[in-house]
Amino acid sequence: MRIIFMGTPDFSVPVLNALVEAGHEIAAVYCQPPRPAGRGKKDRPTPVHARAEALGLEVRHPTSLRNEEAQHDFAALNADFAVVVAYGLILPQAVLDAPKQGCLNIHASLLPRWRGAAPIHRAIMAGDAETGICIMQMEAGLDTGPVLMRKATAIGATETTGELHDRLSAMGAELIVHALQRIDSLTPEAQPDDGVTYAQKIDKAEAQIDWTRPAGDVDRQIRGLSPFPGAWTMIGTERVKLLGSRLSDQRGTAGMALDNAFTIACGSGAVTITRAQRAGKGVQDTETFLRGMAVSMGTRLGE
């Protein structure tokens, strides 16, 4: 099939690879424009942009698809489908209508739960037992289109957003290839009105840990915000990101270290920190972190 691929971040790259490996003709790759990054603030191409160029594919990165010229250029590609995954721009109706058989979106949740921008973060932070991938026919509404295929997966007890992100990316790549192989036999299923939730974009204000909350809430916050933006707390005068955790049966005063192995009491229960990061340093496992910054029993965090 002749496909327009539309995606931007790391999550989208395995999907592009899978479509190429499956033998589909990629008419063009659409992604967000290069933006300043790094110490030198030089324009850096997005992960999809870099991969598409390595594959020898045409790359386009318009800042908007709402103008007539951009829509004409898109339609002129004469594609069978557009495959969209974490692209970052709203597709106007003229773009949705341009491919012969429409636009397919790969969404990282079990729709209608967690429509919107941050479905992986929100599923972990809400304590969902499972999530998954949906292949959806796109329409004008936000993730409201009928679902062609879905696949569920359990969320691990210590899984972070970063880890789940990588698993779902691979699942999405596999599922879209299967969907395109079977496209003529798939029956679109309208999303039910019941069970709709919205995955609002993550706000950095959500990242500060309140140790008076129950341990389950703190654990999900740490794992749900890892690796970005990273849940944080103060240890002495230093702000430290906590990027991995597991629940503990220990109890004590909220915010206090209960042992020398980075177990911190919460409002009820406790969490043991498994990965952490000091400012200006890389992510470290607990054993390595504690060699450089002691958090001994009785240390009070968050003050």
mmCIF file of C-alpha atoms in Angstrom:
data_model
loop_
_atom_site.group_PDB
_atom_site.id
_atom_site.type_symbol
_atom_site.label_atom_id
_atom_site.label_comp_id
_atom_site.label_asym_id
_atom_site.label_seq_id
_atom_site.Cartn_x
_atom_site.Cartn_y
_atom_site.Cartn_z
ATOM 1 C CA MET A 1 0.000 0.000 0.000
ATOM 2 C CA ARG A 2 0.997 3.606 -0.519
ATOM 3 C CA ILE A 3 1.135 5.243 2.916
ATOM 4 C CA ILE A 4 1.784 8.681 4.343
ATOM 5 C CA PHE A 5 3.409 8.269 7.745
ATOM 6 C CA MET A 6 2.811 10.946 10.382
ATOM 7 C CA GLY A 7 4.700 10.788 13.681
ATOM 8 C CA THR A 8 7.335 12.644 15.664
ATOM 9 C CA PRO A 9 8.873 11.149 18.855
ATOM 10 C CA ASP A 10 10.721 7.948 19.707
ATOM 11 C CA PHE A 11 7.391 6.173 20.225
ATOM 12 C CA SER A 12 6.656 6.486 16.488
ATOM 13 C CA VAL A 13 9.969 5.158 15.143
ATOM 14 C CA PRO A 14 9.288 1.398 15.526
ATOM 15 C CA VAL A 15 6.015 1.891 13.643
ATOM 16 C CA LEU A 16 7.800 3.516 10.702
ATOM 17 C CA ASN A 17 10.361 0.717 10.709
ATOM 18 C CA ALA A 18 7.634 -1.937 10.731
ATOM 19 C CA LEU A 19 5.766 -0.380 7.813
ATOM 20 C CA VAL A 20 8.939 -0.240 5.731
ATOM 21 C CA GLU A 21 9.888 -3.821 6.652
ATOM 22 C CA ALA A 22 6.377 -4.986 5.700
ATOM 23 C CA GLY A 23 6.967 -3.678 2.188
ATOM 24 C CA HIS A 24 4.621 -0.706 2.179
ATOM 25 C CA GLU A 25 5.483 2.267 -0.015
ATOM 26 C CA ILE A 26 6.028 5.339 2.155
ATOM 27 C CA ALA A 27 4.939 8.295 0.026
ATOM 28 C CA ALA A 28 6.247 10.834 2.553
ATOM 29 C CA VAL A 29 6.937 11.201 6.258
ATOM 30 C CA TYR A 30 5.350 14.077 8.162
ATOM 31 C CA CYS A 31 6.750 15.118 11.541
ATOM 32 C CA GLN A 32 7.257 18.160 13.745
ATOM 33 C CA PRO A 33 9.950 20.635 12.599
ATOM 34 C CA PRO A 34 13.483 20.520 14.051
ATOM 35 C CA ARG A 35 13.717 22.559 17.248
ATOM 36 C CA PRO A 36 16.605 23.980 19.308
ATOM 37 C CA ALA A 37 18.036 21.411 21.723
ATOM 38 C CA GLY A 38 21.189 20.700 23.691
ATOM 39 C CA ARG A 39 23.704 23.121 25.122
ATOM 40 C CA GLY A 40 24.296 24.855 21.813
ATOM 41 C CA LYS A 41 20.547 25.205 21.189
ATOM 42 C CA LYS A 42 21.018 24.106 17.598
ATOM 43 C CA ASP A 43 18.048 22.830 15.644
ATOM 44 C CA ARG A 44 17.757 19.085 16.170
ATOM 45 C CA PRO A 45 15.595 16.872 13.958
ATOM 46 C CA THR A 46 12.959 14.782 15.697
ATOM 47 C CA PRO A 47 13.542 11.018 16.095
ATOM 48 C CA VAL A 48 11.161 10.256 13.213
ATOM 49 C CA HIS A 49 12.840 12.863 11.005
ATOM 50 C CA ALA A 50 16.270 11.346 11.655
ATOM 51 C CA ARG A 51 15.068 7.794 11.031
ATOM 52 C CA ALA A 52 13.176 8.724 7.864
ATOM 53 C CA GLU A 53 16.252 10.401 6.389
ATOM 54 C CA ALA A 54 18.341 7.336 7.251
ATOM 55 C CA LEU A 55 15.804 5.247 5.330
ATOM 56 C CA GLY A 56 15.992 7.621 2.360
ATOM 57 C CA LEU A 57 12.382 8.790 2.714
ATOM 58 C CA GLU A 58 11.005 12.211 1.890
ATOM 59 C CA VAL A 59 10.442 14.250 5.064
ATOM 60 C CA ARG A 60 7.993 17.102 5.444
ATOM 61 C CA HIS A 61 7.525 19.175 8.589
ATOM 62 C CA PRO A 62 4.929 21.926 8.030
ATOM 63 C CA THR A 63 4.076 24.026 11.063
ATOM 64 C CA SER A 64 0.385 23.743 10.186
ATOM 65 C CA LEU A 65 -1.870 21.675 7.944
ATOM 66 C CA ARG A 66 -4.690 24.209 7.974
ATOM 67 C CA ASN A 67 -3.615 26.216 4.944
ATOM 68 C CA GLU A 68 -4.669 25.373 1.409
ATOM 69 C CA GLU A 69 -1.139 24.835 0.091
ATOM 70 C CA ALA A 70 -0.267 22.267 2.766
ATOM 71 C CA GLN A 71 -3.534 20.419 2.173
ATOM 72 C CA HIS A 72 -2.986 20.399 -1.603
ATOM 73 C CA ASP A 73 0.550 19.019 -1.161
ATOM 74 C CA PHE A 74 -0.769 16.311 1.163
ATOM 75 C CA ALA A 75 -3.554 15.245 -1.202
ATOM 76 C CA ALA A 76 -1.165 15.231 -4.167
ATOM 77 C CA LEU A 77 0.686 12.294 -2.604
ATOM 78 C CA ASN A 78 -2.251 10.128 -3.695
ATOM 79 C CA ALA A 79 -1.951 7.782 -0.711
ATOM 80 C CA ASP A 80 -4.117 4.809 0.181
ATOM 81 C CA PHE A 81 -3.797 5.510 3.918
ATOM 82 C CA ALA A 82 -2.180 7.878 6.355
ATOM 83 C CA VAL A 83 -0.831 6.158 9.468
ATOM 84 C CA VAL A 84 -0.653 8.568 12.397
ATOM 85 C CA VAL A 85 1.089 7.957 15.722
ATOM 86 C CA ALA A 86 2.011 10.750 18.154
ATOM 87 C CA TYR A 87 2.293 13.289 15.353
ATOM 88 C CA GLY A 88 1.572 16.433 17.353
ATOM 89 C CA LEU A 89 -0.699 18.414 15.014
ATOM 90 C CA ILE A 90 -4.480 18.356 14.680
ATOM 91 C CA LEU A 91 -5.515 17.039 11.256
ATOM 92 C CA PRO A 92 -8.196 19.185 9.601
ATOM 93 C CA GLN A 93 -11.025 17.481 7.753
ATOM 94 C CA ALA A 94 -9.465 18.092 4.335
ATOM 95 C CA VAL A 95 -6.394 16.106 5.428
ATOM 96 C CA LEU A 96 -8.470 13.347 7.022
ATOM 97 C CA ASP A 97 -10.390 12.971 3.764
ATOM 98 C CA ALA A 98 -7.396 13.015 1.404
ATOM 99 C CA PRO A 99 -6.109 9.388 1.534
ATOM 100 C CA LYS A 100 -8.272 6.983 -0.471
ATOM 101 C CA GLN A 101 -9.054 4.816 2.565
ATOM 102 C CA GLY A 102 -8.656 7.412 5.301
ATOM 103 C CA CYS A 103 -6.335 7.952 8.232
ATOM 104 C CA LEU A 104 -5.490 5.338 10.872
ATOM 105 C CA ASN A 105 -4.272 6.320 14.316
ATOM 106 C CA ILE A 106 -2.258 4.158 16.707
ATOM 107 C CA HIS A 107 -3.347 5.142 20.214
ATOM 108 C CA ALA A 108 -1.677 3.911 23.399
ATOM 109 C CA SER A 109 -4.731 3.092 25.494
ATOM 110 C CA LEU A 110 -7.849 0.926 25.463
ATOM 111 C CA LEU A 111 -10.257 3.487 24.077
ATOM 112 C CA PRO A 112 -12.471 5.164 25.149
ATOM 113 C CA ARG A 113 -10.324 5.240 28.296
ATOM 114 C CA TRP A 114 -7.537 7.815 28.183
ATOM 115 C CA ARG A 115 -8.240 9.779 25.064
ATOM 116 C CA GLY A 116 -5.787 12.621 24.646
ATOM 117 C CA ALA A 117 -2.173 13.572 25.143
ATOM 118 C CA ALA A 118 -0.703 11.429 27.938
ATOM 119 C CA PRO A 119 -2.437 8.034 28.029
ATOM 120 C CA ILE A 120 0.572 6.045 29.260
ATOM 121 C CA HIS A 121 1.354 8.375 32.162
ATOM 122 C CA ARG A 122 -2.287 8.563 33.202
ATOM 123 C CA ALA A 123 -2.890 4.815 33.102
ATOM 124 C CA ILE A 124 -0.024 4.199 35.544
ATOM 125 C CA MET A 125 -0.866 7.168 37.766
ATOM 126 C CA ALA A 126 -4.489 6.036 38.002
ATOM 127 C CA GLY A 127 -3.475 2.522 39.005
ATOM 128 C CA ASP A 128 -5.001 0.809 35.965
ATOM 129 C CA ALA A 129 -4.400 -2.940 35.896
ATOM 130 C CA GLU A 130 -4.063 -2.977 32.116
ATOM 131 C CA THR A 131 -3.747 -0.772 29.087
ATOM 132 C CA GLY A 132 -3.057 -1.464 25.432
ATOM 133 C CA ILE A 133 -3.063 -0.318 21.831
ATOM 134 C CA CYS A 134 -5.988 0.620 19.595
ATOM 135 C CA ILE A 135 -5.928 1.029 15.826
ATOM 136 C CA MET A 136 -8.557 3.679 15.201
ATOM 137 C CA GLN A 137 -10.128 5.268 12.142
ATOM 138 C CA MET A 138 -9.566 8.978 12.583
ATOM 139 C CA GLU A 139 -12.321 11.574 12.596
ATOM 140 C CA ALA A 140 -12.518 15.201 13.654
ATOM 141 C CA GLY A 141 -13.034 14.511 17.387
ATOM 142 C CA LEU A 142 -10.184 13.877 19.832
ATOM 143 C CA ASP A 143 -9.558 10.104 19.662
ATOM 144 C CA THR A 144 -13.270 9.477 19.108
ATOM 145 C CA GLY A 145 -13.149 7.377 15.940
ATOM 146 C CA PRO A 146 -14.228 3.743 15.569
ATOM 147 C CA VAL A 147 -11.713 1.080 16.573
ATOM 148 C CA LEU A 148 -10.531 -1.514 14.054
ATOM 149 C CA MET A 149 -8.230 -3.567 16.295
ATOM 150 C CA ARG A 150 -7.184 -3.539 19.935
ATOM 151 C CA LYS A 151 -4.715 -5.455 22.066
ATOM 152 C CA ALA A 152 -4.490 -5.329 25.865
ATOM 153 C CA THR A 153 -1.488 -5.803 28.139
ATOM 154 C CA ALA A 154 -1.122 -5.899 31.926
ATOM 155 C CA ILE A 155 0.765 -3.053 33.613
ATOM 156 C CA GLY A 156 3.578 -4.412 35.777
ATOM 157 C CA ALA A 157 3.625 -3.681 39.503
ATOM 158 C CA THR A 158 6.898 -1.734 39.217
ATOM 159 C CA GLU A 159 6.629 -0.651 35.571
ATOM 160 C CA THR A 160 7.400 2.962 34.718
ATOM 161 C CA THR A 161 5.981 5.105 31.940
ATOM 162 C CA GLY A 162 9.283 4.767 30.082
ATOM 163 C CA GLU A 163 9.187 0.968 30.222
ATOM 164 C CA LEU A 164 5.524 0.752 29.277
ATOM 165 C CA HIS A 165 6.096 3.306 26.496
ATOM 166 C CA ASP A 166 8.628 1.004 24.850
ATOM 167 C CA ARG A 167 6.395 -2.057 25.131
ATOM 168 C CA LEU A 168 3.382 -0.251 23.696
ATOM 169 C CA SER A 169 5.433 1.207 20.861
ATOM 170 C CA ALA A 170 6.464 -2.295 19.790
ATOM 171 C CA MET A 171 2.866 -3.507 20.167
ATOM 172 C CA GLY A 172 1.590 -0.647 18.022
ATOM 173 C CA ALA A 173 4.095 -1.427 15.283
ATOM 174 C CA GLU A 174 3.021 -5.071 15.215
ATOM 175 C CA LEU A 175 -0.689 -4.310 15.355
ATOM 176 C CA ILE A 176 -0.749 -1.741 12.532
ATOM 177 C CA VAL A 177 0.978 -4.202 10.188
ATOM 178 C CA HIS A 178 -1.651 -6.831 11.038
ATOM 179 C CA ALA A 179 -4.451 -4.300 10.600
ATOM 180 C CA LEU A 180 -3.260 -3.289 7.137
ATOM 181 C CA GLN A 181 -2.940 -6.944 6.115
ATOM 182 C CA ARG A 182 -6.554 -7.590 7.126
ATOM 183 C CA ILE A 183 -8.024 -4.168 6.416
ATOM 184 C CA ASP A 184 -10.773 -5.371 4.075
ATOM 185 C CA SER A 185 -12.104 -7.852 6.642
ATOM 186 C CA LEU A 186 -12.024 -5.610 9.722
ATOM 187 C CA THR A 187 -15.266 -4.185 11.102
ATOM 188 C CA PRO A 188 -14.988 -0.750 12.745
ATOM 189 C CA GLU A 189 -16.513 -0.685 16.224
ATOM 190 C CA ALA A 190 -17.876 2.617 17.509
ATOM 191 C CA GLN A 191 -16.520 3.621 20.891
ATOM 192 C CA PRO A 192 -19.069 3.409 23.715
ATOM 193 C CA ASP A 193 -20.179 6.564 25.486
ATOM 194 C CA ASP A 194 -19.546 4.938 28.866
ATOM 195 C CA GLY A 195 -16.014 4.830 30.230
ATOM 196 C CA VAL A 196 -14.656 7.921 28.475
ATOM 197 C CA THR A 197 -11.699 9.493 30.275
ATOM 198 C CA TYR A 198 -9.220 12.131 29.124
ATOM 199 C CA ALA A 199 -5.464 11.944 29.548
ATOM 200 C CA GLN A 200 -4.577 15.564 30.158
ATOM 201 C CA LYS A 201 -1.057 16.674 29.287
ATOM 202 C CA ILE A 202 1.332 16.229 32.216
ATOM 203 C CA ASP A 203 1.957 19.440 34.149
ATOM 204 C CA LYS A 204 5.313 19.795 35.901
ATOM 205 C CA ALA A 205 3.386 21.034 38.939
ATOM 206 C CA GLU A 206 2.239 17.420 39.426
ATOM 207 C CA ALA A 207 5.796 16.242 39.995
ATOM 208 C CA GLN A 208 6.476 17.296 43.609
ATOM 209 C CA ILE A 209 5.932 14.391 45.996
ATOM 210 C CA ASP A 210 3.620 14.857 48.968
ATOM 211 C CA TRP A 211 4.772 12.231 51.452
ATOM 212 C CA THR A 212 1.545 12.511 53.455
ATOM 213 C CA ARG A 213 -0.320 10.747 50.643
ATOM 214 C CA PRO A 214 -0.827 6.960 50.754
ATOM 215 C CA ALA A 215 2.079 4.840 49.540
ATOM 216 C CA GLY A 216 0.092 3.551 46.565
ATOM 217 C CA ASP A 217 -0.444 7.096 45.308
ATOM 218 C CA VAL A 218 3.223 8.037 45.762
ATOM 219 C CA ASP A 219 4.415 4.843 44.063
ATOM 220 C CA ARG A 220 2.174 5.451 41.037
ATOM 221 C CA GLN A 221 3.273 9.095 40.861
ATOM 222 C CA ILE A 222 6.946 8.105 40.837
ATOM 223 C CA ARG A 223 6.499 5.391 38.217
ATOM 224 C CA GLY A 224 3.994 7.377 36.133
ATOM 225 C CA LEU A 225 6.270 10.413 35.852
ATOM 226 C CA SER A 226 9.418 8.404 35.054
ATOM 227 C CA PRO A 227 11.464 9.306 33.108
ATOM 228 C CA PHE A 228 9.778 12.647 32.349
ATOM 229 C CA PRO A 229 9.229 15.031 33.985
ATOM 230 C CA GLY A 230 10.339 12.988 37.003
ATOM 231 C CA ALA A 231 8.724 13.072 40.444
ATOM 232 C CA TRP A 232 10.935 14.955 42.882
ATOM 233 C CA THR A 233 11.529 15.663 46.526
ATOM 234 C CA MET A 234 13.984 17.658 48.600
ATOM 235 C CA ILE A 235 16.745 15.783 50.404
ATOM 236 C CA GLY A 236 18.335 18.400 52.621
ATOM 237 C CA THR A 237 18.887 21.379 50.351
ATOM 238 C CA GLU A 238 19.046 19.322 47.154
ATOM 239 C CA ARG A 239 16.200 18.578 44.779
ATOM 240 C CA VAL A 240 16.304 14.921 43.714
ATOM 241 C CA LYS A 241 14.244 13.072 41.112
ATOM 242 C CA LEU A 242 12.866 9.680 42.138
ATOM 243 C CA LEU A 243 12.409 7.531 39.028
ATOM 244 C CA GLY A 244 11.645 4.022 40.227
ATOM 245 C CA SER A 245 9.899 2.545 43.260
ATOM 246 C CA ARG A 246 8.100 -0.409 44.779
ATOM 247 C CA LEU A 247 5.686 -0.689 47.679
ATOM 248 C CA SER A 248 6.932 -1.610 51.148
ATOM 249 C CA ASP A 249 5.098 -2.971 54.200
ATOM 250 C CA GLN A 250 7.014 -0.712 56.570
ATOM 251 C CA ARG A 251 5.351 2.174 58.386
ATOM 252 C CA GLY A 252 6.483 5.392 60.022
ATOM 253 C CA THR A 253 6.333 9.165 60.027
ATOM 254 C CA ALA A 254 5.518 10.508 56.560
ATOM 255 C CA GLY A 255 8.656 11.536 54.673
ATOM 256 C CA MET A 256 11.100 9.742 56.992
ATOM 257 C CA ALA A 257 13.678 7.196 55.846
ATOM 258 C CA LEU A 258 12.847 3.932 57.620
ATOM 259 C CA ASP A 259 16.126 2.137 56.862
ATOM 260 C CA ASN A 260 19.416 2.693 55.073
ATOM 261 C CA ALA A 261 18.080 1.255 51.798
ATOM 262 C CA PHE A 262 15.954 4.266 50.692
ATOM 263 C CA THR A 263 12.589 3.146 52.095
ATOM 264 C CA ILE A 264 10.493 6.242 52.787
ATOM 265 C CA ALA A 265 7.343 6.359 54.905
ATOM 266 C CA CYS A 266 4.180 7.797 53.410
ATOM 267 C CA GLY A 267 0.861 8.862 54.928
ATOM 268 C CA SER A 268 0.095 5.167 55.069
ATOM 269 C CA GLY A 269 2.600 2.481 54.122
ATOM 270 C CA ALA A 270 5.944 3.197 52.498
ATOM 271 C CA VAL A 271 7.843 3.034 49.215
ATOM 272 C CA THR A 272 11.351 1.799 48.490
ATOM 273 C CA ILE A 273 13.125 3.893 45.885
ATOM 274 C CA THR A 274 14.879 1.845 43.189
ATOM 275 C CA ARG A 275 16.240 4.617 40.902
ATOM 276 C CA ALA A 276 17.051 8.258 41.548
ATOM 277 C CA GLN A 277 18.817 11.188 39.937
ATOM 278 C CA ARG A 278 20.659 14.169 41.404
ATOM 279 C CA ALA A 279 20.765 17.448 39.514
ATOM 280 C CA GLY A 280 23.347 17.374 36.738
ATOM 281 C CA LYS A 281 23.962 13.647 37.086
ATOM 282 C CA GLY A 282 22.684 10.533 35.354
ATOM 283 C CA VAL A 283 20.013 8.165 36.614
ATOM 284 C CA GLN A 284 21.390 5.724 39.198
ATOM 285 C CA ASP A 285 20.143 2.577 40.889
ATOM 286 C CA THR A 286 19.651 2.883 44.634
ATOM 287 C CA GLU A 287 22.905 1.210 45.636
ATOM 288 C CA THR A 288 24.965 3.523 43.421
ATOM 289 C CA PHE A 289 22.956 6.609 44.417
ATOM 290 C CA LEU A 290 23.383 5.973 48.153
ATOM 291 C CA ARG A 291 27.155 5.693 47.788
ATOM 292 C CA GLY A 292 27.189 9.327 46.664
ATOM 293 C CA MET A 293 24.350 10.679 48.815
ATOM 294 C CA ALA A 294 23.566 8.975 52.091
ATOM 295 C CA VAL A 295 19.884 8.787 53.036
ATOM 296 C CA SER A 296 20.271 7.146 56.422
ATOM 297 C CA MET A 297 17.497 5.962 58.715
ATOM 298 C CA GLY A 298 15.735 8.941 60.263
ATOM 299 C CA THR A 299 16.487 11.334 57.374
ATOM 300 C CA ARG A 300 13.429 13.492 56.647
ATOM 301 C CA LEU A 301 12.608 14.092 52.974
ATOM 302 C CA GLY A 302 10.557 16.912 51.505
ATOM 303 C CA GLU A 303 11.576 19.605 53.986
#
